[in-house]
Amino acid sequence: MGSLNFYERFSRTFRENPSLSRFLVVFAVSGGGLVAYSEANIQTSPKIDELPEPGNEKKKVVVLGTGWAGTSFLKNLKNPSYDVQVISPRNYFAFTPLLPSVTVGTVEARSVVEPIRNIVKKKNVNVNYWEAECYRIDAKSKKIYCRSSQDDKEEFVVDYDYLVVAMGARVNTFNTPGVEENCHYLKEVEDAQKIRRKVIDCFEKASLPNLSDDEKRRVLQFVVVGGGPTGVEFAAELHDFVSEDLVKLYPSVKDLVKITLLEATDHILNMFDKRITTFAEEKFHRDGIDLKTGEMVTKVSEKEISTKVIKTGEVSTIPYGMAVWSTGIATRPVIMDFMKQIGQANRRVLATDEWLRVEGTNSIYALGDCATINQRKVMEDISAIFEKADKDKSGTLTVKEFQEALDDICERYPQVQIYLKNKHMSSLVDLLQESKGDVSKESIELNVEQFKSALSQVDSQMKNLPATAQVAAQQGSYLADCFNRMEECTKSPEGPLRFRESGRHRFRPFRYKHLGQFAPLGGEQTAAQLPGDWVSIGHSSQWLWYSVYASKQVSWRTRSLVVSDWMRRFIFGRDSSQI
């Protein structure tokens, strides 16, 4: 009885003092070790679901979505002058990069999710959460229309002062017949759980005595459509699950298993360095994964997938037992309807400015997969830039005048710096000198037409940001910082010059900082592409992957669960139950 009381006191102490949960996550590997440490974001004075005091005029901020962007915004919002309402049909945050591991039991589903109420209860900000789905946004009246996720599907309307749209995206089927009816997706935790059950179902069915060998081969044919990071990682995880665990449990059918990866382009992992792409393709060939590149899916029936070779037009069919569709993202219907309201009907995704504010609105922000930043072109503002830089109104621009405006130009138009880097130039002055030939820098003077000519190729460097968790998380953190300092920056703007208007922008524009990307390839080998064009492939990168993904968990609870799942898998193997 005494030991039980001690355990209860010990457990209560840790729940009431989460700061005690800080610890080092240490991964030991033969010949060395790797340490990953991450500070828990501890706040005091929990105020979830508290109503503002009478007469307290707080701005109403409505956040749609609990994915990477929305959760990052909520975690980093510290200004108590807002009344925040979170609306999402999903009452938890999911660490989506580990979903392929969930499909095969390397990591359990509950280990990668954190209830959103656990996240916001530590905030010194008034936060409400409602489990509902937004089906309409009315920008003119500043209202959103929602439908409860419960069985009654009750509808209600919510007013807002600021709206943060972070609803993510849906799977893009490219209108391929039969995909929705017959394929599995891998975007949500529920998708990963369905795939896990289906894989085991296929092996159990193939073990039945009444099936022919041809039918068993069909049932154990696993097809993955899409050679991006998610498709490649799932194929690698599935191969490991089969070769390390399932062949021991189903020895009679182990030789009938086949994994096929379909990719419409010529190579998998196109967004990675070519060294990684080549290594991944060679490894998959060695592992026996059937890699078919340059083939697109034209139709999916209940038992067969029809494909066409893009270059030759050759048509073929692949029998399958389970198919996973992982080919990209598309805009949600509610976002498409909203885009029509604000004059963006011809765009593929919601367009925002460099401050993540939806173009055509004043108080709506969009971040994550549902939006893209519409970076302003230099050539659209070239005359205004010239006029702003030409302070003596002489009609020509000197090096001194140009240098005074240089920082604001580079900050407002990031494509300028990218262009200079690609041209191996130290500054825009070098670009001006190039346009004037061998004239010394001090004597350079350009009129507006020469200035336009010098910068005419700069906008060619503009690229859209990738739809990744890393981008969404950084956008959420950036927007929260803007909200935290809204009043301060309104009084003392810190952004670049307004070239078309007077004064400065309130905030510095959002700038994405690429921190690297991983591609787990199975067999305890991972490809890592890190800043500085550094590429690492092999077992050492796998331990780096473990360390980074453990440290990036949103709570110490999920961090400890994920690490314990990895340890359990090393010791006992993956669980093959259908639960």
Coordinates of C-alpha atoms in Angstrom, one line a residue:
M1 CA 0.0 0.0 0.0
G2 CA 2.9 2.3 0.8
S3 CA 4.5 1.7 -2.6
L4 CA 1.2 2.5 -4.3
N5 CA 0.8 5.8 -2.4
F6 CA 4.4 6.7 -3.4
Y7 CA 3.6 6.0 -7.1
E8 CA 0.5 8.2 -7.0
R9 CA 2.5 11.1 -5.4
F10 CA 5.3 10.6 -7.9
S11 CA 2.9 10.6 -10.9
R12 CA 0.9 13.6 -9.6
T13 CA 4.2 15.6 -9.1
F14 CA 5.2 15.1 -12.7
R15 CA 1.7 15.9 -14.1
E16 CA 1.5 19.1 -12.0
N17 CA 5.1 20.1 -12.8
P18 CA 5.8 19.4 -16.4
S19 CA 9.1 21.1 -16.3
L20 CA 10.5 18.0 -14.4
S21 CA 9.9 16.0 -17.6
R22 CA 12.9 17.6 -19.4
F23 CA 15.5 15.0 -20.2
L24 CA 18.1 13.9 -22.7
V25 CA 17.1 11.4 -25.4
V26 CA 20.2 9.3 -25.9
F27 CA 20.5 6.7 -28.8
A28 CA 23.4 4.4 -28.3
V29 CA 24.9 2.7 -31.3
S30 CA 27.9 0.3 -31.6
G31 CA 31.0 2.4 -31.6
G32 CA 29.5 5.6 -30.5
G33 CA 26.3 7.5 -29.5
L34 CA 24.0 10.3 -30.6
V35 CA 22.3 12.7 -28.3
A36 CA 19.1 14.7 -29.1
Y37 CA 17.8 17.3 -26.7
S38 CA 14.8 19.5 -27.1
E39 CA 13.3 22.0 -24.5
A40 CA 9.7 21.5 -23.7
N41 CA 7.7 24.7 -24.2
I42 CA 6.5 25.2 -20.7
Q43 CA 3.9 27.9 -19.9
T44 CA 2.0 28.7 -16.8
S45 CA -1.5 29.9 -15.9
P46 CA -3.6 27.5 -18.1
K47 CA -6.6 29.4 -19.4
I48 CA -8.2 27.1 -21.9
D49 CA -11.9 27.5 -22.5
E50 CA -12.0 30.6 -20.3
L51 CA -14.3 33.4 -21.4
P52 CA -12.9 37.0 -21.5
E53 CA -13.9 39.2 -18.6
P54 CA -16.8 41.6 -19.3
G55 CA -15.7 44.8 -21.0
N56 CA -12.4 43.2 -22.0
E57 CA -12.2 44.0 -25.8
K58 CA -10.0 41.2 -27.0
K59 CA -9.5 40.6 -30.7
K60 CA -11.2 37.3 -31.8
V61 CA -8.8 35.1 -33.7
V62 CA -10.2 32.0 -35.3
V63 CA -7.8 29.2 -36.3
L64 CA -9.0 26.6 -38.8
G65 CA -7.0 23.4 -38.6
T66 CA -4.8 21.5 -36.1
G67 CA -2.1 20.4 -38.5
W68 CA 1.5 21.6 -38.6
A69 CA 0.7 25.2 -39.5
G70 CA -2.2 25.7 -37.0
T71 CA -0.5 23.9 -34.1
S72 CA 2.8 25.8 -34.7
F73 CA 0.8 29.1 -34.6
L74 CA -1.0 28.1 -31.3
K75 CA 2.3 26.9 -29.6
N76 CA 4.1 30.2 -30.4
L77 CA 1.2 32.6 -29.7
K78 CA 2.0 34.3 -26.4
N79 CA 0.1 37.6 -26.5
P80 CA -2.8 37.4 -24.0
S81 CA -4.7 40.2 -25.8
Y82 CA -6.4 37.7 -28.2
D83 CA -9.4 35.5 -27.7
V84 CA -8.5 32.4 -29.8
Q85 CA -11.0 29.9 -31.2
V86 CA -9.7 26.7 -32.7
I87 CA -12.0 24.8 -35.1
S88 CA -11.1 21.5 -36.6
P89 CA -12.7 18.1 -37.1
R90 CA -9.6 16.5 -35.6
N91 CA -9.0 17.2 -31.9
Y92 CA -5.3 16.3 -32.0
F93 CA -2.0 17.1 -33.8
A94 CA -0.4 14.3 -35.7
F95 CA 3.3 14.0 -36.4
T96 CA 2.7 13.1 -40.1
P97 CA 6.4 12.3 -41.1
L98 CA 6.1 9.1 -39.0
L99 CA 2.8 7.9 -40.6
P100 CA 4.7 5.4 -42.8
S101 CA 6.1 3.9 -39.6
V102 CA 2.6 3.6 -38.1
T103 CA 1.4 1.5 -41.1
V104 CA 3.7 -1.4 -40.2
G105 CA 3.7 -1.1 -36.4
T106 CA 7.3 0.4 -36.1
V107 CA 5.5 3.2 -34.2
E108 CA 2.1 3.0 -32.6
A109 CA -0.6 5.5 -33.7
R110 CA -1.1 7.0 -30.2
S111 CA 2.6 7.8 -30.0
V112 CA 2.5 10.3 -32.9
V113 CA -0.6 12.3 -31.8
E114 CA -1.0 14.9 -29.1
P115 CA -4.5 16.2 -28.1
I116 CA -4.8 19.8 -29.1
R117 CA -6.2 20.6 -25.6
N118 CA -3.0 19.3 -24.0
I119 CA -1.0 21.7 -26.2
V120 CA -3.0 24.9 -25.6
K121 CA -3.8 24.3 -21.9
K122 CA -0.3 25.4 -21.1
K123 CA -0.8 28.8 -22.8
N124 CA -1.2 32.1 -21.1
V125 CA -3.8 32.9 -23.7
N126 CA -7.6 32.3 -23.8
V127 CA -8.1 29.4 -26.1
N128 CA -11.3 27.4 -27.0
Y129 CA -11.5 24.3 -29.1
W130 CA -14.5 23.1 -31.0
E131 CA -14.6 19.8 -32.9
A132 CA -16.3 20.9 -36.1
E133 CA -15.7 21.4 -39.8
C134 CA -15.8 24.8 -41.5
Y135 CA -17.8 24.5 -44.7
R136 CA -18.0 28.1 -45.7
I137 CA -16.0 31.3 -45.2
D138 CA -17.7 34.7 -45.6
A139 CA -15.0 37.3 -45.9
K140 CA -17.3 40.3 -46.3
S141 CA -19.2 39.7 -43.1
K142 CA -16.3 38.2 -41.2
K143 CA -18.1 35.0 -40.4
I144 CA -17.4 31.3 -40.9
Y145 CA -20.1 28.6 -41.1
C146 CA -19.3 25.4 -39.3
R147 CA -20.8 21.9 -38.9
S148 CA -20.4 19.8 -35.9
S149 CA -18.4 16.6 -36.3
Q150 CA -20.7 14.8 -33.9
D151 CA -23.6 12.6 -35.1
D152 CA -26.1 15.5 -35.0
K153 CA -24.1 17.5 -37.5
E154 CA -25.4 20.7 -35.9
E155 CA -24.5 23.9 -37.7
F156 CA -23.3 27.2 -36.2
V157 CA -21.8 30.5 -37.2
V158 CA -18.6 32.1 -35.7
D159 CA -17.5 35.8 -36.0
Y160 CA -13.9 36.7 -36.2
D161 CA -11.5 39.7 -36.3
Y162 CA -8.6 37.7 -37.6
L163 CA -9.0 34.4 -39.4
V164 CA -6.0 31.9 -39.7
V165 CA -6.8 29.3 -42.4
A166 CA -4.6 26.3 -41.9
M167 CA -6.8 23.5 -43.2
G168 CA -4.2 21.6 -45.2
A169 CA -5.1 19.9 -48.4
R170 CA -6.7 16.7 -49.6
V171 CA -5.3 13.9 -51.7
N172 CA -5.0 14.6 -55.4
T173 CA -6.4 11.7 -57.5
F174 CA -6.1 13.6 -60.8
N175 CA -9.6 12.3 -61.5
T176 CA -8.3 8.8 -62.1
P177 CA -11.2 6.4 -62.3
G178 CA -11.5 4.0 -59.4
V179 CA -8.9 5.6 -57.1
E180 CA -11.3 6.8 -54.4
E181 CA -13.1 3.5 -54.3
N182 CA -10.2 1.1 -54.3
C183 CA -7.0 2.8 -53.1
H184 CA -5.7 3.7 -49.6
Y185 CA -4.3 7.1 -48.8
L186 CA -1.6 8.1 -46.3
K187 CA -2.4 11.6 -45.0
E188 CA -4.1 10.9 -41.7
V189 CA -3.5 8.6 -38.7
E190 CA -6.7 6.8 -39.6
D191 CA -5.3 6.1 -43.1
A192 CA -2.2 4.5 -41.6
Q193 CA -4.3 2.3 -39.3
K194 CA -6.4 1.1 -42.2
I195 CA -3.3 0.2 -44.2
R196 CA -1.9 -1.7 -41.2
R197 CA -5.0 -3.8 -40.9
K198 CA -5.2 -4.4 -44.7
V199 CA -1.6 -5.6 -44.9
I200 CA -2.2 -8.2 -42.2
D201 CA -5.6 -9.1 -43.8
C202 CA -3.7 -9.8 -47.1
F203 CA -1.3 -12.2 -45.4
E204 CA -4.1 -14.0 -43.5
K205 CA -6.2 -14.3 -46.6
A206 CA -3.2 -15.7 -48.6
S207 CA -2.7 -18.3 -45.9
L208 CA -6.1 -19.8 -46.4
P209 CA -6.1 -23.4 -47.9
N210 CA -8.7 -22.8 -50.6
L211 CA -6.9 -20.1 -52.6
S212 CA -5.0 -20.9 -55.7
D213 CA -1.3 -19.8 -56.1
D214 CA -2.3 -17.2 -58.7
E215 CA -4.8 -15.7 -56.3
K216 CA -2.3 -15.7 -53.4
R217 CA 0.2 -13.9 -55.6
R218 CA -2.5 -11.3 -56.4
V219 CA -3.4 -10.8 -52.8
L220 CA 0.2 -10.4 -51.8
Q221 CA 1.0 -7.9 -54.5
F222 CA 1.3 -4.5 -52.9
V223 CA 1.3 -1.4 -55.2
V224 CA 2.5 2.0 -54.1
V225 CA 1.5 4.9 -56.6
G226 CA 3.8 7.9 -56.2
G227 CA 7.6 8.1 -55.9
G228 CA 7.7 11.1 -53.6
P229 CA 9.0 10.9 -50.0
T230 CA 5.8 9.4 -48.5
G231 CA 5.5 6.7 -51.2
V232 CA 9.2 5.8 -51.0
E233 CA 9.3 5.6 -47.2
F234 CA 6.1 3.5 -47.1
A235 CA 7.5 1.1 -49.7
A236 CA 10.7 0.8 -47.6
E237 CA 8.9 0.3 -44.3
L238 CA 6.6 -2.3 -45.9
H239 CA 9.6 -4.2 -47.3
D240 CA 11.3 -4.2 -43.9
F241 CA 8.1 -5.4 -42.2
V242 CA 7.7 -8.3 -44.6
S243 CA 11.4 -9.3 -44.7
E244 CA 12.1 -8.9 -41.0
D245 CA 8.8 -10.0 -39.3
L246 CA 6.1 -11.4 -41.5
V247 CA 8.1 -14.0 -43.3
K248 CA 8.7 -15.7 -39.9
L249 CA 5.0 -15.8 -39.2
Y250 CA 3.8 -16.7 -42.7
P251 CA 6.6 -19.0 -44.1
S252 CA 4.3 -20.7 -46.6
V253 CA 3.6 -17.5 -48.6
K254 CA 6.9 -15.6 -48.1
D255 CA 8.0 -16.3 -51.7
L256 CA 4.8 -14.9 -53.2
V257 CA 5.1 -11.3 -51.8
K258 CA 5.8 -8.5 -54.3
I259 CA 6.1 -4.8 -53.7
T260 CA 5.7 -2.5 -56.8
L261 CA 6.4 1.3 -56.8
L262 CA 4.9 3.3 -59.7
E263 CA 6.1 6.8 -60.6
A264 CA 5.0 8.9 -63.6
T265 CA 8.3 10.7 -63.9
D266 CA 11.7 9.2 -64.8
H267 CA 13.0 9.0 -61.3
I268 CA 11.8 8.8 -57.7
L269 CA 12.5 11.5 -55.1
N270 CA 12.8 14.2 -57.7
M271 CA 13.1 16.9 -55.1
F272 CA 16.3 15.4 -53.7
D273 CA 19.9 15.5 -54.8
K274 CA 20.6 13.2 -57.8
R275 CA 23.0 11.2 -55.6
I276 CA 20.2 10.3 -53.3
T277 CA 17.8 9.5 -56.1
T278 CA 20.4 7.1 -57.7
F279 CA 21.2 5.4 -54.4
A280 CA 17.5 4.9 -53.6
E281 CA 16.7 3.4 -57.0
E282 CA 19.7 1.0 -56.7
K283 CA 18.8 0.0 -53.2
F284 CA 15.2 -0.7 -54.2
H285 CA 16.4 -2.9 -57.0
R286 CA 18.7 -4.8 -54.6
D287 CA 15.8 -5.3 -52.2
G288 CA 13.6 -6.7 -54.8
I289 CA 11.1 -3.8 -54.9
D290 CA 9.8 -3.6 -58.5
L291 CA 10.4 0.0 -59.5
K292 CA 8.4 1.2 -62.5
T293 CA 9.2 4.8 -63.5
G294 CA 7.7 6.7 -66.5
E295 CA 4.4 5.0 -66.0
M296 CA 1.1 6.7 -65.1
V297 CA -2.0 5.0 -63.7
T298 CA -5.0 5.3 -66.0
K299 CA -7.6 3.3 -64.0
V300 CA -7.9 1.3 -60.8
S301 CA -10.4 -1.6 -60.6
E302 CA -11.2 -3.8 -57.6
K303 CA -8.3 -6.2 -58.4
E304 CA -6.2 -4.6 -61.1
I305 CA -4.4 -1.3 -61.8
S306 CA -4.1 -0.2 -65.5
T307 CA -1.0 1.7 -66.4
K308 CA 0.5 3.4 -69.5
V309 CA 4.1 4.0 -70.3
I310 CA 4.3 7.8 -71.0
K311 CA 7.0 7.6 -73.7
T312 CA 5.6 4.7 -75.7
G313 CA 1.9 4.6 -74.8
E314 CA 2.2 0.9 -74.0
V315 CA -0.7 -0.2 -71.7
S316 CA -0.5 -2.9 -69.1
T317 CA -2.3 -4.1 -66.0
I318 CA -1.0 -5.1 -62.5
P319 CA -3.0 -7.4 -60.3
Y320 CA -2.9 -6.2 -56.6
G321 CA -4.1 -7.0 -53.2
M322 CA -3.6 -3.6 -51.7
A323 CA -2.8 -0.2 -53.4
V324 CA -1.6 3.0 -51.7
W325 CA -2.1 6.3 -53.5
S326 CA 0.5 8.9 -52.7
T327 CA 0.8 11.3 -55.6
G328 CA 0.3 14.9 -54.3
I329 CA -2.2 17.2 -52.9
A330 CA -5.3 19.1 -54.1
T331 CA -7.3 22.1 -52.7
R332 CA -10.2 21.4 -50.4
P333 CA -13.8 22.3 -51.6
V334 CA -14.3 25.0 -48.9
I335 CA -11.0 26.7 -50.0
M336 CA -12.1 26.5 -53.7
D337 CA -15.4 28.2 -52.8
F338 CA -13.6 30.9 -50.8
M339 CA -11.2 31.5 -53.7
K340 CA -14.1 32.2 -56.0
Q341 CA -15.4 34.8 -53.5
I342 CA -12.2 36.8 -53.5
G343 CA -11.4 36.6 -57.2
Q344 CA -8.8 33.8 -57.1
A345 CA -10.9 31.2 -59.0
N346 CA -8.3 30.6 -61.6
R347 CA -5.6 29.6 -59.2
R348 CA -4.7 26.1 -58.0
V349 CA -4.2 27.1 -54.3
L350 CA -5.0 30.1 -52.2
A351 CA -2.6 33.0 -52.8
T352 CA -1.1 35.1 -50.0
D353 CA 1.4 38.0 -49.9
E354 CA 4.8 37.7 -48.3
W355 CA 3.2 38.3 -44.8
L356 CA 0.9 35.3 -45.3
R357 CA -2.2 37.5 -45.7
V358 CA -4.6 36.3 -48.3
E359 CA -4.6 38.5 -51.3
G360 CA -7.8 40.5 -51.6
T361 CA -8.5 40.5 -47.9
N362 CA -7.3 42.5 -44.8
S363 CA -7.7 40.2 -41.9
I364 CA -7.5 36.6 -43.3
Y365 CA -4.2 34.7 -43.2
A366 CA -3.5 31.4 -44.8
L367 CA -0.6 29.0 -44.3
G368 CA 0.5 25.4 -44.8
D369 CA -0.6 23.2 -47.7
C370 CA -3.8 25.2 -48.5
A371 CA -1.9 28.3 -49.6
T372 CA 1.1 29.5 -51.5
I373 CA 3.0 32.8 -51.3
N374 CA 2.7 35.0 -54.3
Q375 CA 6.0 36.6 -54.2
R376 CA 5.9 40.1 -55.8
K377 CA 8.1 40.6 -58.9
V378 CA 10.8 43.1 -59.0
M379 CA 9.8 44.2 -62.5
E380 CA 6.3 45.1 -61.3
D381 CA 7.8 47.7 -59.0
I382 CA 11.0 48.6 -60.9
S383 CA 9.9 52.2 -61.6
A384 CA 8.9 52.8 -58.0
I385 CA 12.2 51.3 -56.8
F386 CA 14.2 53.5 -59.0
E387 CA 12.3 56.6 -57.9
K388 CA 12.7 55.7 -54.2
A389 CA 16.4 55.1 -54.6
D390 CA 17.0 58.3 -56.7
K391 CA 16.8 60.7 -53.7
D392 CA 18.3 63.7 -55.5
K393 CA 15.7 63.3 -58.3
S394 CA 18.4 63.6 -60.9
G395 CA 16.9 60.9 -63.2
T396 CA 20.0 58.7 -62.8
L397 CA 21.0 56.3 -60.1
T398 CA 24.5 56.4 -58.5
V399 CA 26.2 53.6 -56.6
K400 CA 25.8 55.5 -53.3
E401 CA 22.1 56.0 -53.9
F402 CA 21.7 52.4 -54.9
Q403 CA 23.6 51.0 -51.9
E404 CA 21.4 53.0 -49.5
A405 CA 18.3 51.2 -50.8
L406 CA 20.0 47.8 -51.2
D407 CA 19.0 46.2 -47.9
D408 CA 15.4 47.0 -48.4
I409 CA 15.4 45.7 -52.0
C410 CA 16.9 42.4 -51.0
E411 CA 14.6 42.0 -48.0
R412 CA 11.5 42.8 -50.0
Y413 CA 12.5 40.7 -53.1
P414 CA 14.4 37.6 -52.0
Q415 CA 14.8 36.5 -55.6
V416 CA 17.4 39.3 -56.0
Q417 CA 19.8 37.5 -53.5
I418 CA 19.2 34.2 -55.2
Y419 CA 20.0 35.6 -58.6
L420 CA 23.2 37.2 -57.3
K421 CA 24.3 33.9 -55.7
N422 CA 23.7 32.0 -58.9
K423 CA 25.6 34.6 -60.8
H424 CA 28.5 34.5 -58.2
M425 CA 28.1 38.2 -57.5
S426 CA 28.8 39.8 -54.1
S427 CA 26.2 42.6 -54.5
L428 CA 23.8 44.3 -56.8
V429 CA 26.5 46.8 -57.5
D430 CA 28.4 44.1 -59.4
L431 CA 25.2 43.5 -61.4
L432 CA 25.1 47.2 -62.3
Q433 CA 28.7 47.2 -63.2
E434 CA 28.2 44.2 -65.5
S435 CA 25.5 46.1 -67.3
K436 CA 27.8 49.1 -67.8
G437 CA 30.9 47.2 -69.0
D438 CA 34.3 48.0 -67.6
V439 CA 33.3 51.3 -66.0
S440 CA 34.6 51.7 -62.4
K441 CA 31.9 51.3 -59.6
E442 CA 32.2 54.9 -58.4
S443 CA 31.3 56.3 -61.8
I444 CA 28.3 54.1 -62.5
E445 CA 25.1 56.0 -63.2
L446 CA 22.0 54.4 -64.7
N447 CA 18.8 55.8 -66.0
V448 CA 15.6 54.0 -65.4
E449 CA 15.8 52.0 -68.7
Q450 CA 19.3 50.8 -67.9
F451 CA 18.2 49.9 -64.4
K452 CA 15.3 47.8 -65.8
S453 CA 17.7 46.1 -68.1
A454 CA 20.1 45.2 -65.3
L455 CA 17.4 43.6 -63.2
S456 CA 15.4 42.1 -66.1
Q457 CA 16.4 38.5 -65.3
V458 CA 16.0 38.6 -61.5
D459 CA 12.4 37.4 -61.4
S460 CA 13.4 34.1 -63.2
Q461 CA 14.6 32.8 -59.8
M462 CA 11.2 32.9 -58.2
K463 CA 10.0 29.5 -57.0
N464 CA 7.0 28.3 -54.9
L465 CA 7.7 26.8 -51.5
P466 CA 7.2 23.0 -51.2
A467 CA 4.1 21.7 -49.4
T468 CA 6.0 20.2 -46.5
A469 CA 5.6 20.1 -42.7
Q470 CA 8.8 22.1 -42.3
V471 CA 7.4 25.0 -44.3
A472 CA 4.0 24.9 -42.5
A473 CA 5.7 24.9 -39.1
Q474 CA 7.9 27.9 -39.9
Q475 CA 4.9 29.8 -41.3
G476 CA 2.9 29.1 -38.1
S477 CA 5.8 30.3 -35.9
Y478 CA 6.3 33.4 -38.1
L479 CA 2.6 34.4 -38.0
A480 CA 2.4 33.9 -34.2
D481 CA 5.4 36.2 -33.8
C482 CA 3.6 38.8 -35.9
F483 CA 0.5 38.6 -33.7
N484 CA 2.6 38.7 -30.6
R485 CA 4.2 42.0 -31.7
M486 CA 1.2 43.5 -33.6
E487 CA 0.8 46.6 -31.5
E488 CA 4.5 47.2 -31.2
C489 CA 5.2 46.9 -34.9
T490 CA 2.2 49.1 -35.8
K491 CA 3.8 51.9 -33.8
S492 CA 7.4 51.2 -34.9
P493 CA 7.4 49.3 -38.3
E494 CA 10.4 47.1 -38.8
G495 CA 9.8 45.8 -42.3
P496 CA 11.4 47.0 -45.6
L497 CA 10.4 50.3 -47.4
R498 CA 7.1 50.5 -49.1
F499 CA 8.3 51.3 -52.6
R500 CA 4.9 52.2 -54.0
E501 CA 3.8 54.0 -50.8
S502 CA 5.4 55.9 -48.0
G503 CA 6.8 54.5 -44.8
R504 CA 7.7 50.9 -44.0
H505 CA 5.9 47.6 -43.8
R506 CA 5.0 46.6 -40.3
F507 CA 6.8 43.3 -40.3
R508 CA 9.7 41.7 -42.1
P509 CA 8.4 39.3 -44.9
F510 CA 8.2 35.6 -44.2
R511 CA 11.4 33.8 -45.2
Y512 CA 11.6 30.1 -45.3
K513 CA 14.9 28.6 -44.0
H514 CA 15.5 25.1 -45.3
L515 CA 16.9 22.9 -42.5
G516 CA 17.3 19.8 -44.6
Q517 CA 15.2 16.7 -45.5
F518 CA 15.3 13.0 -44.9
A519 CA 14.4 10.0 -47.0
P520 CA 14.3 6.7 -45.0
L521 CA 15.1 3.9 -47.4
G522 CA 14.7 0.8 -45.2
G523 CA 17.3 -1.6 -43.7
E524 CA 18.3 1.1 -41.1
Q525 CA 19.6 3.3 -43.9
T526 CA 18.4 6.9 -44.5
A527 CA 19.4 9.6 -47.0
A528 CA 19.9 13.1 -45.6
Q529 CA 20.2 16.2 -47.6
L530 CA 21.2 19.1 -45.4
P531 CA 22.0 22.8 -45.9
G532 CA 25.2 23.5 -47.7
D533 CA 24.6 20.8 -50.3
W534 CA 25.7 18.2 -47.8
V535 CA 24.5 14.7 -48.6
S536 CA 24.8 11.7 -46.2
I537 CA 23.5 8.2 -46.9
G538 CA 23.6 5.2 -44.7
H539 CA 23.3 4.0 -41.2
S540 CA 24.8 7.1 -39.6
S541 CA 22.1 9.2 -41.3
Q542 CA 19.5 6.8 -39.8
W543 CA 20.6 7.7 -36.3
L544 CA 20.5 11.3 -37.2
W545 CA 16.9 10.8 -38.4
Y546 CA 16.0 9.1 -35.1
S547 CA 17.5 12.0 -33.2
V548 CA 15.9 14.8 -35.2
Y549 CA 12.4 13.2 -35.3
A550 CA 12.5 12.5 -31.5
S551 CA 13.5 16.1 -30.7
K552 CA 10.8 17.5 -33.1
Q553 CA 7.9 15.9 -31.2
V554 CA 5.5 18.4 -29.8
S555 CA 5.5 17.1 -26.2
W556 CA 7.6 15.0 -23.9
R557 CA 4.8 12.5 -23.8
T558 CA 5.0 11.7 -27.5
R559 CA 8.8 12.0 -27.5
S560 CA 9.1 9.3 -24.8
L561 CA 6.4 7.1 -26.5
V562 CA 8.1 7.3 -29.9
V563 CA 11.5 6.5 -28.5
S564 CA 10.1 3.5 -26.5
D565 CA 8.4 2.2 -29.6
W566 CA 11.7 2.3 -31.5
M567 CA 13.4 0.4 -28.6
R568 CA 10.5 -2.1 -28.5
R569 CA 10.9 -2.8 -32.2
F570 CA 14.6 -3.4 -31.9
I571 CA 14.1 -5.9 -29.1
F572 CA 10.8 -7.6 -30.0
G573 CA 10.2 -6.8 -33.6
R574 CA 7.0 -5.2 -35.1
D575 CA 3.5 -6.2 -33.9
S576 CA 1.5 -8.1 -36.5
S577 CA -1.9 -8.0 -34.8
Q578 CA -4.8 -6.3 -36.7
I579 CA -5.5 -3.8 -33.9

